[in-house]
Coordinates of C-alpha atoms in Angstrom, one line a residue:
M403 CA -0.8 -4.9 -38.3
G404 CA -2.8 -6.9 -35.6
C405 CA -5.8 -8.5 -34.2
E406 CA -9.0 -7.1 -33.1
C407 CA -10.0 -8.9 -30.6
S408 CA -13.7 -10.3 -32.3
K409 CA -10.6 -11.7 -34.6
L410 CA -8.8 -13.7 -31.3
A411 CA -12.1 -15.2 -30.0
S412 CA -11.9 -16.6 -32.8
C413 CA -8.6 -17.7 -33.1
C414 CA -7.7 -18.9 -29.4
W415 CA -7.6 -21.2 -27.3
T416 CA -5.8 -24.5 -28.1
G417 CA -5.5 -25.9 -24.5
Q418 CA -5.2 -25.7 -21.6
N419 CA -3.3 -28.4 -20.8
G420 CA -0.2 -27.4 -23.4
P421 CA 3.4 -26.8 -21.6
V422 CA 4.8 -23.5 -21.8
H423 CA 7.4 -23.9 -25.0
E424 CA 11.0 -22.3 -23.3
A425 CA 12.6 -20.3 -25.8
Q426 CA 16.2 -19.0 -25.4
N427 CA 17.2 -15.7 -24.0
P428 CA 19.6 -13.8 -25.4
D429 CA 18.6 -11.9 -22.9
D430 CA 19.6 -13.7 -19.2
E431 CA 23.4 -12.8 -19.4
G432 CA 22.4 -9.2 -19.3
R433 CA 20.1 -9.5 -15.6
D434 CA 23.4 -9.4 -13.6
E435 CA 23.7 -7.6 -10.9
V436 CA 24.1 -4.1 -10.2
S437 CA 27.0 -2.4 -8.8
D438 CA 26.1 0.8 -8.7
L439 CA 24.1 0.9 -5.4
P440 CA 25.6 0.8 -1.9
T441 CA 25.4 -1.9 0.4
F442 CA 23.0 -2.9 2.9
R443 CA 22.5 -0.1 5.8
E444 CA 20.7 0.4 9.3
F445 CA 19.6 2.7 9.4
T446 CA 18.7 5.3 13.0
V447 CA 14.9 6.7 13.5
E448 CA 15.8 10.1 13.5
Q449 CA 17.6 9.7 9.9
L450 CA 14.9 8.9 8.7
R451 CA 12.9 11.3 10.6
I452 CA 15.0 13.8 8.4
A453 CA 14.9 12.2 5.0
T454 CA 11.0 12.1 4.9
S455 CA 11.0 15.3 7.0
G456 CA 9.3 14.8 10.3
F457 CA 7.2 11.2 8.2
A458 CA 5.2 14.6 7.3
V459 CA 1.3 13.7 5.5
E460 CA 2.8 15.3 2.1
N461 CA 5.3 12.6 1.7
I462 CA 2.5 9.9 1.9
V463 CA 3.4 7.2 -0.8
S464 CA 0.5 4.7 -0.4
E465 CA -1.9 3.7 3.2
H466 CA -2.4 0.0 3.1
G467 CA -3.2 -2.7 5.8
E468 CA -6.3 -2.8 7.7
K469 CA -4.7 -5.8 10.2
A470 CA -1.4 -3.8 10.2
P471 CA -1.8 -0.9 9.4
N472 CA 1.5 0.6 7.1
V473 CA 2.3 3.7 5.1
V474 CA 4.9 4.3 2.4
Y475 CA 6.5 7.8 2.4
K476 CA 9.1 9.4 0.2
G477 CA 12.2 11.3 1.3
K478 CA 14.9 11.9 0.9
L479 CA 18.8 11.3 2.3
E480 CA 22.0 13.1 3.3
N481 CA 23.5 12.0 -0.2
Q482 CA 20.4 13.2 -2.5
R483 CA 19.4 9.9 -2.8
R484 CA 16.2 10.0 -3.1
V485 CA 14.8 6.4 -1.6
A486 CA 10.7 4.7 0.0
V487 CA 10.6 4.8 3.5
K488 CA 7.6 1.8 4.4
R489 CA 7.0 2.3 8.5
F490 CA 4.7 -0.3 10.1
N491 CA 2.4 -0.5 12.6
R492 CA 3.8 -1.2 16.0
S493 CA 2.8 -4.3 16.5
A494 CA 4.1 -5.8 12.8
W495 CA 7.5 -7.3 14.1
P496 CA 7.3 -8.1 17.1
D497 CA 10.1 -10.4 16.7
S498 CA 13.2 -7.7 16.6
R499 CA 15.0 -10.2 15.8
Q500 CA 12.9 -11.7 13.1
F501 CA 12.8 -8.9 11.0
L502 CA 16.8 -7.8 11.5
E503 CA 16.8 -11.3 9.3
E504 CA 14.8 -11.2 7.2
A505 CA 15.2 -7.4 6.0
R506 CA 18.8 -8.2 5.6
S507 CA 18.0 -11.6 3.8
V508 CA 16.3 -9.4 1.6
G509 CA 18.7 -6.3 1.7
Q510 CA 21.1 -8.8 0.0
L511 CA 19.6 -8.7 -3.6
R512 CA 20.6 -6.2 -5.9
N513 CA 18.7 -6.3 -10.1
H514 CA 17.3 -3.4 -11.8
R515 CA 14.0 -5.5 -12.3
L516 CA 13.8 -5.2 -8.6
A517 CA 13.4 -1.6 -6.4
N518 CA 15.7 -2.8 -3.9
L519 CA 15.5 -2.6 -0.4
L520 CA 18.6 -0.4 0.7
G521 CA 18.7 -0.4 4.1
C522 CA 16.3 -1.0 7.5
C523 CA 15.5 0.7 10.6
C524 CA 14.8 -1.6 14.1
E525 CA 15.0 0.6 17.1
G526 CA 12.5 0.2 20.1
D527 CA 9.0 -0.5 19.1
E528 CA 9.9 0.7 15.1
R529 CA 10.3 -0.8 12.2
L530 CA 11.0 0.9 9.2
L531 CA 12.7 -0.4 5.7
V532 CA 13.8 1.5 3.1
A533 CA 14.3 1.3 -0.7
E534 CA 15.6 2.7 -4.6
F535 CA 12.1 5.5 -4.8
M536 CA 10.4 4.6 -7.8
P537 CA 9.1 7.9 -9.2
N538 CA 6.0 7.1 -12.0
E539 CA 4.2 5.5 -9.8
T540 CA 2.2 1.8 -9.9
L541 CA 1.4 -0.3 -12.4
A542 CA -2.6 0.0 -11.2
K543 CA -2.2 3.6 -11.5
H544 CA -1.1 3.2 -15.2
L545 CA -3.2 0.2 -16.2
F546 CA -7.0 1.3 -14.2
H547 CA -6.5 4.8 -13.1
W548 CA -5.1 6.7 -16.9
E549 CA -5.5 10.0 -17.2
T550 CA -4.1 10.6 -20.7
Q551 CA -2.9 7.5 -22.5
P552 CA -3.8 3.9 -21.9
M553 CA -0.7 1.4 -21.5
K554 CA 0.5 0.5 -25.2
W555 CA 0.5 -3.5 -25.8
A556 CA 4.3 -2.9 -26.7
M557 CA 4.9 -1.3 -22.9
R558 CA 2.6 -4.6 -21.1
L559 CA 4.7 -7.3 -23.0
R560 CA 7.6 -5.1 -21.1
V561 CA 6.0 -5.4 -17.8
A562 CA 5.5 -9.4 -18.2
L563 CA 8.9 -9.7 -19.2
Y564 CA 10.6 -8.0 -16.9
L565 CA 8.7 -9.1 -13.5
A566 CA 8.9 -12.3 -14.6
Q567 CA 12.8 -11.6 -15.1
A568 CA 12.6 -10.2 -11.8
L569 CA 10.7 -13.7 -10.2
E570 CA 13.2 -15.7 -12.4
Y571 CA 16.2 -13.6 -9.9
C572 CA 14.4 -13.7 -6.5
T573 CA 13.4 -17.8 -7.2
N574 CA 17.7 -17.8 -8.2
K575 CA 18.9 -16.5 -4.2
G576 CA 16.7 -17.9 -2.5
R577 CA 13.6 -16.4 -2.0
A578 CA 10.9 -17.0 -5.2
L579 CA 7.7 -16.8 -1.9
Y580 CA 6.8 -13.2 -2.7
H581 CA 3.3 -12.2 -0.9
D582 CA 1.0 -10.8 -2.4
L583 CA 1.6 -9.9 -5.5
N584 CA -0.3 -7.9 -7.6
A585 CA -0.5 -3.5 -9.9
Y586 CA 0.1 -2.0 -6.5
R587 CA 3.5 -3.7 -6.0
I588 CA 5.3 -2.6 -9.9
L589 CA 7.0 0.3 -9.4
F590 CA 8.4 3.0 -12.6
D591 CA 11.8 4.1 -11.9
E592 CA 12.9 7.6 -14.3
E593 CA 12.6 5.5 -16.9
G594 CA 9.4 4.1 -16.8
D595 CA 10.9 0.4 -16.8
P596 CA 9.4 -1.6 -14.4
R597 CA 10.3 -3.0 -11.5
L598 CA 9.2 -5.4 -8.7
S599 CA 8.9 -3.8 -4.6
C600 CA 11.4 -5.5 -2.4
F601 CA 9.0 -5.1 0.4
G602 CA 6.6 -8.4 -1.1
L603 CA 9.7 -10.2 -0.3
M604 CA 9.0 -9.6 3.3
K605 CA 6.1 -11.3 5.3
N606 CA 4.2 -9.6 7.9
S607 CA 5.2 -11.6 10.8
R608 CA 2.2 -10.6 13.3
D609 CA -0.8 -11.0 11.1
G610 CA 0.5 -13.6 9.1
K611 CA -1.5 -13.6 6.1
S612 CA 0.2 -13.3 2.4
Y613 CA -3.1 -11.7 0.9
S614 CA -4.4 -8.8 1.8
T615 CA -6.3 -9.2 -2.0
N616 CA -10.0 -10.0 -3.0
L617 CA -10.7 -13.7 -1.6
A618 CA -12.0 -14.3 -5.6
F619 CA -7.4 -13.7 -6.5
T620 CA -6.2 -15.6 -4.6
P621 CA -4.1 -19.1 -5.2
P622 CA -6.9 -22.5 -4.0
E623 CA -4.5 -23.5 -2.0
Y624 CA -4.1 -20.7 0.2
L625 CA -7.4 -20.8 0.1
R626 CA -7.2 -24.2 2.1
T627 CA -4.0 -24.0 3.3
G628 CA -3.2 -20.4 4.4
R629 CA 0.3 -20.4 3.1
I630 CA 2.0 -19.6 0.3
T631 CA 4.3 -21.6 -2.2
P632 CA 6.3 -20.8 -4.9
E633 CA 3.7 -21.8 -7.2
S634 CA 1.3 -19.9 -5.6
V635 CA 3.5 -17.1 -7.4
M636 CA 3.0 -18.6 -10.3
Y637 CA -1.0 -18.1 -9.8
S638 CA -0.2 -14.0 -8.6
F639 CA 0.9 -14.0 -12.0
G640 CA -1.0 -15.0 -14.7
T641 CA -3.7 -12.5 -12.1
L642 CA -1.6 -10.4 -13.6
L643 CA -1.5 -12.1 -17.1
L644 CA -4.9 -11.0 -17.1
D645 CA -5.0 -7.5 -15.7
L646 CA -2.6 -6.6 -18.9
L647 CA -4.5 -7.8 -21.0
S648 CA -7.8 -6.7 -20.1
G649 CA -7.5 -3.3 -18.6
K650 CA -9.9 -4.6 -15.6
H651 CA -9.0 -6.6 -12.9
I652 CA -11.1 -9.5 -14.1
P653 CA -11.0 -12.8 -11.0
P654 CA -9.9 -15.5 -12.2
S655 CA -12.7 -17.6 -12.5
H656 CA -14.6 -16.1 -14.9
A657 CA -11.3 -15.6 -16.8
L658 CA -10.9 -19.4 -17.5
D659 CA -15.2 -18.9 -18.5
L660 CA -15.0 -16.8 -21.2
I661 CA -11.5 -18.6 -21.7
K662 CA -13.6 -21.7 -22.2
D663 CA -16.0 -20.2 -24.0
R664 CA -13.3 -19.1 -26.3
N665 CA -15.4 -15.3 -25.6
L666 CA -12.0 -13.5 -25.3
Q667 CA -13.8 -9.9 -26.5
M668 CA -14.5 -10.0 -23.0
L669 CA -11.7 -9.9 -21.8
T670 CA -9.6 -8.0 -23.7
D671 CA -8.9 -4.1 -23.4
S672 CA -10.6 -2.6 -26.1
C673 CA -8.0 0.5 -26.0
L674 CA -5.3 -2.4 -26.9
E675 CA -7.1 -2.6 -30.8
G676 CA -5.1 -3.2 -33.9
Q677 CA -2.3 -2.9 -31.9
F678 CA -1.3 -6.5 -31.6
S679 CA -2.0 -10.3 -33.3
S680 CA -3.7 -13.3 -32.4
D681 CA -0.6 -15.4 -32.2
D682 CA 0.3 -13.4 -29.7
G683 CA -3.1 -12.4 -28.0
T684 CA -3.2 -16.5 -28.4
E685 CA 0.1 -17.0 -26.7
L686 CA -0.2 -14.2 -23.6
V687 CA -4.0 -16.0 -23.2
R688 CA -2.2 -19.5 -22.9
I689 CA 0.9 -18.7 -21.0
A690 CA -2.0 -16.5 -18.2
S691 CA -3.8 -19.8 -18.8
R692 CA -0.8 -22.0 -17.8
C693 CA -0.8 -20.0 -14.5
L694 CA -4.5 -20.2 -13.3
Q695 CA -3.9 -23.9 -13.5
Y696 CA -6.4 -25.5 -10.5
E697 CA -2.9 -27.8 -9.6
P698 CA -0.2 -26.0 -8.6
R699 CA 2.2 -28.8 -10.3
E700 CA 1.0 -27.6 -14.0
R701 CA 2.4 -23.7 -13.8
P702 CA 4.7 -23.0 -15.3
N703 CA 8.0 -22.0 -12.9
P704 CA 9.7 -18.3 -13.8
K705 CA 12.4 -19.7 -16.3
S706 CA 9.8 -20.3 -18.3
L707 CA 7.8 -17.7 -17.7
V708 CA 10.5 -15.4 -19.6
A709 CA 11.7 -18.4 -22.5
A710 CA 7.8 -18.2 -23.3
L711 CA 7.3 -13.8 -23.5
F712 CA 10.8 -13.0 -24.7
P713 CA 9.7 -13.3 -27.6
L714 CA 6.8 -11.8 -27.4
Q715 CA 8.8 -8.9 -26.8
K716 CA 7.4 -5.3 -28.8
E717 CA 9.0 -2.2 -29.8
T718 CA 12.4 -3.1 -27.8
E719 CA 14.2 0.2 -29.6
V720 CA 11.8 2.2 -28.1
P721 CA 13.0 3.6 -24.7
S722 CA 9.9 3.2 -21.8
D723 CA 9.6 6.1 -20.6
A724 CA 9.3 6.7 -24.4
L725 CA 6.6 4.4 -24.6
M726 CA 5.2 5.3 -22.0
G727 CA 4.2 9.3 -22.0
I728 CA 7.3 10.3 -19.5
S729 CA 9.3 12.2 -19.1
R730 CA 12.3 12.5 -17.1
D731 CA 13.3 14.7 -14.9
G732 CA 15.7 17.4 -15.8
E733 CA 16.6 15.5 -18.5
T734 CA 15.9 17.4 -22.6
M735 CA 14.9 15.5 -25.5
S736 CA 17.7 16.0 -28.5
L737 CA 15.4 16.5 -31.7
S738 CA 17.1 17.3 -34.8
P739 CA 16.1 19.4 -38.2
L740 CA 12.9 17.7 -39.0
G741 CA 12.2 16.7 -35.2
E742 CA 12.2 20.8 -33.9
A743 CA 10.3 21.6 -37.1
C744 CA 7.8 19.6 -35.8
L745 CA 7.6 20.4 -32.7
R746 CA 7.3 24.2 -33.6
M747 CA 4.5 23.0 -35.6
D748 CA 7.1 25.1 -38.3
L749 CA 5.2 22.6 -41.7
T750 CA 7.4 25.2 -44.1
A751 CA 10.3 23.8 -42.8
I752 CA 8.4 20.4 -42.7
H753 CA 7.7 20.7 -47.1
E754 CA 11.2 21.5 -47.0
I755 CA 12.8 18.6 -45.4
L756 CA 10.6 15.8 -47.3
E757 CA 11.6 17.9 -50.6
K758 CA 15.5 17.2 -50.2
L759 CA 14.8 14.3 -49.1
G760 CA 13.1 12.5 -51.8
Y761 CA 12.2 9.0 -52.2
K762 CA 15.7 7.7 -50.1
D763 CA 13.7 6.1 -47.9
D764 CA 11.6 4.3 -49.4
E765 CA 12.2 0.3 -50.1
G766 CA 11.4 -2.3 -53.6
A767 CA 8.5 -1.0 -55.5
A768 CA 8.0 2.1 -53.8
T769 CA 11.6 3.5 -55.0
E770 CA 11.7 5.5 -58.6
L771 CA 14.1 2.9 -60.6
S772 CA 11.1 -0.2 -59.8
F773 CA 8.6 2.7 -60.7
Q774 CA 10.3 2.7 -64.3
M775 CA 9.6 -0.5 -64.4
W776 CA 6.5 -1.6 -64.3
T777 CA 3.9 -2.7 -67.4
N778 CA 2.8 0.0 -69.5
Q779 CA -0.9 -0.9 -67.8
M780 CA 0.2 0.9 -64.4
Q781 CA 1.8 3.9 -65.9
E782 CA -1.6 6.5 -65.2
T783 CA -1.1 5.3 -61.6
L784 CA 2.7 6.3 -62.4
N785 CA 1.4 9.9 -64.1
S786 CA -1.2 10.6 -60.7
K787 CA 1.9 9.8 -59.3
K788 CA 4.8 12.8 -60.5
K789 CA 1.7 14.7 -59.9
G790 CA 1.5 14.7 -56.6
D791 CA 5.1 14.8 -56.5
A792 CA 5.2 18.0 -59.1
A793 CA 2.0 19.4 -57.1
F794 CA 3.8 19.0 -54.2
R795 CA 7.1 20.0 -54.9
H796 CA 4.8 23.7 -55.4
K797 CA 2.8 23.5 -51.9
D798 CA -0.4 23.0 -54.0
A799 CA -1.7 21.0 -50.7
K800 CA -5.2 20.5 -52.1
A801 CA -3.7 18.9 -56.1
A802 CA -1.4 17.3 -54.2
I803 CA -3.9 15.3 -52.5
E804 CA -5.9 14.6 -54.6
C805 CA -2.6 13.7 -57.3
Y806 CA -1.1 10.9 -54.5
T807 CA -5.3 9.9 -53.8
Q808 CA -5.4 8.6 -57.6
F809 CA -1.9 7.0 -56.5
I810 CA -2.6 5.4 -53.5
D811 CA -6.4 4.1 -54.1
V812 CA -4.8 1.5 -56.9
G813 CA -3.4 -0.3 -54.8
T814 CA -1.0 -2.5 -56.3
M815 CA 2.3 0.1 -56.0
V816 CA 3.3 1.2 -51.7
S817 CA 5.1 4.0 -51.2
P818 CA 5.6 4.9 -47.1
T819 CA 6.8 8.7 -48.8
V820 CA 3.5 9.4 -50.8
Y821 CA 1.7 8.5 -47.3
A822 CA 4.1 10.7 -45.5
R823 CA 3.8 13.6 -48.1
R824 CA -0.2 13.4 -48.5
S825 CA 0.2 13.8 -44.9
L826 CA 2.2 17.7 -45.3
S827 CA -0.5 18.3 -47.4
Y828 CA -3.5 17.2 -45.0
L829 CA -1.4 19.2 -42.4
M830 CA -1.5 22.3 -44.8
S831 CA -5.5 22.0 -45.4
D832 CA -5.6 22.0 -41.7
M833 CA -6.8 18.0 -41.9
P834 CA -5.4 16.4 -39.0
Q835 CA -7.0 14.3 -38.0
E836 CA -6.4 13.0 -41.9
A837 CA -3.1 13.7 -41.7
L838 CA -2.7 11.4 -38.5
N839 CA -3.7 8.2 -40.2
D840 CA -1.3 8.6 -43.3
A841 CA 1.6 9.7 -40.5
V842 CA 0.7 5.7 -39.1
Q843 CA 0.0 4.1 -42.5
A844 CA 3.8 5.1 -43.4
Q845 CA 4.7 4.2 -40.2
V846 CA 2.6 0.2 -41.4
I847 CA 4.4 0.0 -44.4
S848 CA 7.6 1.0 -42.7
P849 CA 7.3 0.6 -39.4
V850 CA 10.9 2.0 -38.5
W851 CA 10.9 4.8 -40.3
H852 CA 11.3 7.6 -38.1
I853 CA 9.7 10.6 -40.7
A854 CA 6.2 8.3 -39.8
S855 CA 7.1 9.4 -36.6
Y856 CA 7.6 12.6 -36.7
L857 CA 4.8 14.2 -38.6
Q858 CA 2.5 11.6 -36.2
A859 CA 3.5 14.2 -33.7
A860 CA 2.8 16.9 -36.0
S861 CA -0.7 15.7 -35.9
L862 CA -1.0 15.0 -33.0
F863 CA 0.4 19.0 -31.6
A864 CA -1.5 19.6 -34.7
L865 CA -5.5 18.1 -33.0
G866 CA -4.4 19.2 -29.2
R867 CA -2.9 15.6 -28.4
E868 CA -0.5 17.2 -26.7
N869 CA 1.0 14.1 -24.0
E870 CA 0.9 11.6 -27.3
A871 CA 2.6 13.9 -29.8
Q872 CA 5.7 13.5 -27.0
I873 CA 5.9 10.2 -27.6
A874 CA 5.7 9.9 -31.0
L875 CA 8.5 13.0 -30.8
K876 CA 10.8 11.0 -29.0
E877 CA 9.9 7.4 -30.8
G878 CA 10.8 9.7 -33.8
S879 CA 14.0 10.7 -32.5
V880 CA 14.7 7.9 -31.4
L881 CA 14.6 5.7 -34.8
E882 CA 16.2 8.5 -36.3
E883 CA 19.0 8.2 -33.4
K884 CA 18.9 4.7 -34.2
K885 CA 19.5 4.6 -38.4
N886 CA 21.8 7.5 -37.7
T887 CA 24.3 5.3 -36.1
N888 CA 23.8 1.9 -37.9
S889 CA 24.8 3.7 -41.4

């Protein structure tokens, strides 16, 4: 179960010139163009004024840019579709024909990895773009300015893959240039999936700048020529991989020095400790290093990035909103009796369900049959488990904890159910942190076991960690539904 930063530091770098592995990507056919979006259209200023409540200040989503300031508003069209409206400074696009051509070209793209462009407005001096609205903030917000929980490793890998898929789609459609790719350009939709903003596919014509970020983060060839190329986009992708790994915005030159010196403890987000293996950490650093090569021709293309990132994906069965701790608007989670009991913190009901379940979900040496096959010298350990079961049946939490601990401490037999039962016994003894530790251990042994997720939720509720508890509850629900479907 994963490496700590120090382990990654000792095993990581294998050389900057190794190729990014090509791999079969079974998801290629699943990235077709979306068909449920309206075709690109032109709006009037009045229509967009109504949609944004008169470009009201309270509807401003973001505001940036010094030489050519622009403002993004949230709004709602007549058909109730929620949109993001980007309003440029009057001097940003003096050539109306150029603006319309650019917007129409970008507006032909339709992909579920993009926050797609739905339309534009070119009326008088007004230049506006209309895109799908993404309600769940930017990657920068979730990565650098999180309030309740840091982004999980599995979600960071998903962001990297989805972004690479977005860039591959754009490249295949003849839009390989993306301007100022950074953590603010990645948005999260209502399902918690990351999307690449379509706004970065259009360049501001008046100031001609492709990068507004600190010069320390711009591709070296852009500093020399002032021009962006497809390889420049790959460099920016590398800086985003560093963001995802470190949880900070580290200048590429500094990161490459750390990699060269194998000092990756400084590069890795401490919040990720124990969430990933050494091999996975090594591979992500290697991909980032390839993207950050000084010579543009040595950087990978989007297709090879997708191929390299696809095998690294973790927890693919868990929806993004569950990984992110995002609740969908108006959605009510459908919970099983055990899920409901954990939500209510009904320990009696949880006990009844676990008791009825027995050891059905244990595998191999953890099953009752396998216990009977152990040699005589293991009989004492087996007796500890049986005594624990008897105490658990009679709700004698203290005795159950003592007996199960004797069984676990021997370390020869592994049983997720024993950890689950001791977890509940700890909850019944008002020891929620110990309960959480055991629930996590049960999931280490059996990663897709819904019982472990539900008990984590109950423990987190007891600890007052509401947001994390809701995430665990949702994960348990998803795993239970998947199990029921498979059976």
